[in-house]
Amino acid sequence: MAKIKVTQVKSKIRSTQRQKRTLEALGLKKLNATVEHEDTPEILGMVDKVKHLVSVAK
């Protein structure tokens, strides 16, 4: 499968608890942090829930 790079570009301060936990599950703990994941439906669903806080690159 393809890999995607997910970068946190906005702060999680005013986010819901569910969105904060999703960011942590993705491995994003700080602003401008970047992680690489496989392009699976589970990961894409998590990214979709926090799409206003992250940017995705292939």
PDB file of C-alpha atoms in Angstrom:
ATOM      1  CA  MET A   1       0.000   0.000   0.000  1.00  0.00           C
ATOM      2  CA  ALA A   2       0.946   3.613  -0.386  1.00  0.00           C
ATOM      3  CA  LYS A   3       2.231   5.740   2.452  1.00  0.00           C
ATOM      4  CA  ILE A   4       0.840   9.113   3.478  1.00  0.00           C
ATOM      5  CA  LYS A   5       2.450  11.851   5.564  1.00  0.00           C
ATOM      6  CA  VAL A   6       0.170  13.538   8.071  1.00  0.00           C
ATOM      7  CA  THR A   7       1.233  16.884   9.557  1.00  0.00           C
ATOM      8  CA  GLN A   8      -0.569  18.739  12.342  1.00  0.00           C
ATOM      9  CA  VAL A   9      -0.970  22.347  11.178  1.00  0.00           C
ATOM     10  CA  LYS A  10      -3.460  23.753  13.694  1.00  0.00           C
ATOM     11  CA  SER A  11      -3.600  23.651  17.462  1.00  0.00           C
ATOM     12  CA  LYS A  12      -5.810  21.133  19.227  1.00  0.00           C
ATOM     13  CA  ILE A  13      -6.601  23.485  22.129  1.00  0.00           C
ATOM     14  CA  ARG A  14     -10.214  24.225  21.161  1.00  0.00           C
ATOM     15  CA  SER A  15     -10.912  20.740  19.804  1.00  0.00           C
ATOM     16  CA  THR A  16     -13.186  18.141  21.322  1.00  0.00           C
ATOM     17  CA  GLN A  17     -11.766  15.362  23.463  1.00  0.00           C
ATOM     18  CA  ARG A  18     -12.481  12.846  20.687  1.00  0.00           C
ATOM     19  CA  GLN A  19     -10.449  14.880  18.185  1.00  0.00           C
ATOM     20  CA  LYS A  20      -7.561  15.199  20.650  1.00  0.00           C
ATOM     21  CA  ARG A  21      -7.529  11.434  21.144  1.00  0.00           C
ATOM     22  CA  THR A  22      -7.618  10.880  17.389  1.00  0.00           C
ATOM     23  CA  LEU A  23      -4.554  13.106  16.944  1.00  0.00           C
ATOM     24  CA  GLU A  24      -2.729  11.156  19.654  1.00  0.00           C
ATOM     25  CA  ALA A  25      -3.739   7.860  18.053  1.00  0.00           C
ATOM     26  CA  LEU A  26      -2.230   9.112  14.803  1.00  0.00           C
ATOM     27  CA  GLY A  27       0.986   9.873  16.690  1.00  0.00           C
ATOM     28  CA  LEU A  28       0.688  13.662  16.532  1.00  0.00           C
ATOM     29  CA  LYS A  29       1.629  15.244  19.841  1.00  0.00           C
ATOM     30  CA  LYS A  30       2.959  18.662  18.853  1.00  0.00           C
ATOM     31  CA  LEU A  31       2.166  21.339  16.317  1.00  0.00           C
ATOM     32  CA  ASN A  32       3.984  20.866  12.981  1.00  0.00           C
ATOM     33  CA  ALA A  33       4.777  17.246  13.849  1.00  0.00           C
ATOM     34  CA  THR A  34       4.772  14.838  10.908  1.00  0.00           C
ATOM     35  CA  VAL A  35       4.108  11.099  10.938  1.00  0.00           C
ATOM     36  CA  GLU A  36       3.978   8.529   8.161  1.00  0.00           C
ATOM     37  CA  HIS A  37       1.243   5.898   7.959  1.00  0.00           C
ATOM     38  CA  GLU A  38       0.021   3.264   5.541  1.00  0.00           C
ATOM     39  CA  ASP A  39      -2.889   4.335   3.353  1.00  0.00           C
ATOM     40  CA  THR A  40      -5.512   2.110   5.020  1.00  0.00           C
ATOM     41  CA  PRO A  41      -9.248   2.813   5.414  1.00  0.00           C
ATOM     42  CA  GLU A  42      -8.825   3.037   9.194  1.00  0.00           C
ATOM     43  CA  ILE A  43      -6.120   5.707   8.987  1.00  0.00           C
ATOM     44  CA  LEU A  44      -7.996   7.636   6.295  1.00  0.00           C
ATOM     45  CA  GLY A  45     -11.092   7.653   8.504  1.00  0.00           C
ATOM     46  CA  MET A  46      -9.093   9.032  11.418  1.00  0.00           C
ATOM     47  CA  VAL A  47      -7.574  11.716   9.200  1.00  0.00           C
ATOM     48  CA  ASP A  48     -11.045  12.645   7.941  1.00  0.00           C
ATOM     49  CA  LYS A  49     -12.222  13.281  11.512  1.00  0.00           C
ATOM     50  CA  VAL A  50      -9.445  15.824  12.108  1.00  0.00           C
ATOM     51  CA  LYS A  51      -9.021  17.132   8.548  1.00  0.00           C
ATOM     52  CA  HIS A  52      -9.364  20.738   9.744  1.00  0.00           C
ATOM     53  CA  LEU A  53      -6.293  20.282  12.000  1.00  0.00           C
ATOM     54  CA  VAL A  54      -3.955  18.353   9.681  1.00  0.00           C
ATOM     55  CA  SER A  55      -2.568  18.347   6.167  1.00  0.00           C
ATOM     56  CA  VAL A  56      -1.950  15.160   4.177  1.00  0.00           C
ATOM     57  CA  ALA A  57       0.725  14.513   1.569  1.00  0.00           C
ATOM     58  CA  LYS A  58       1.248  11.362  -0.468  1.00  0.00           C
TER      59      LYS A  58
END
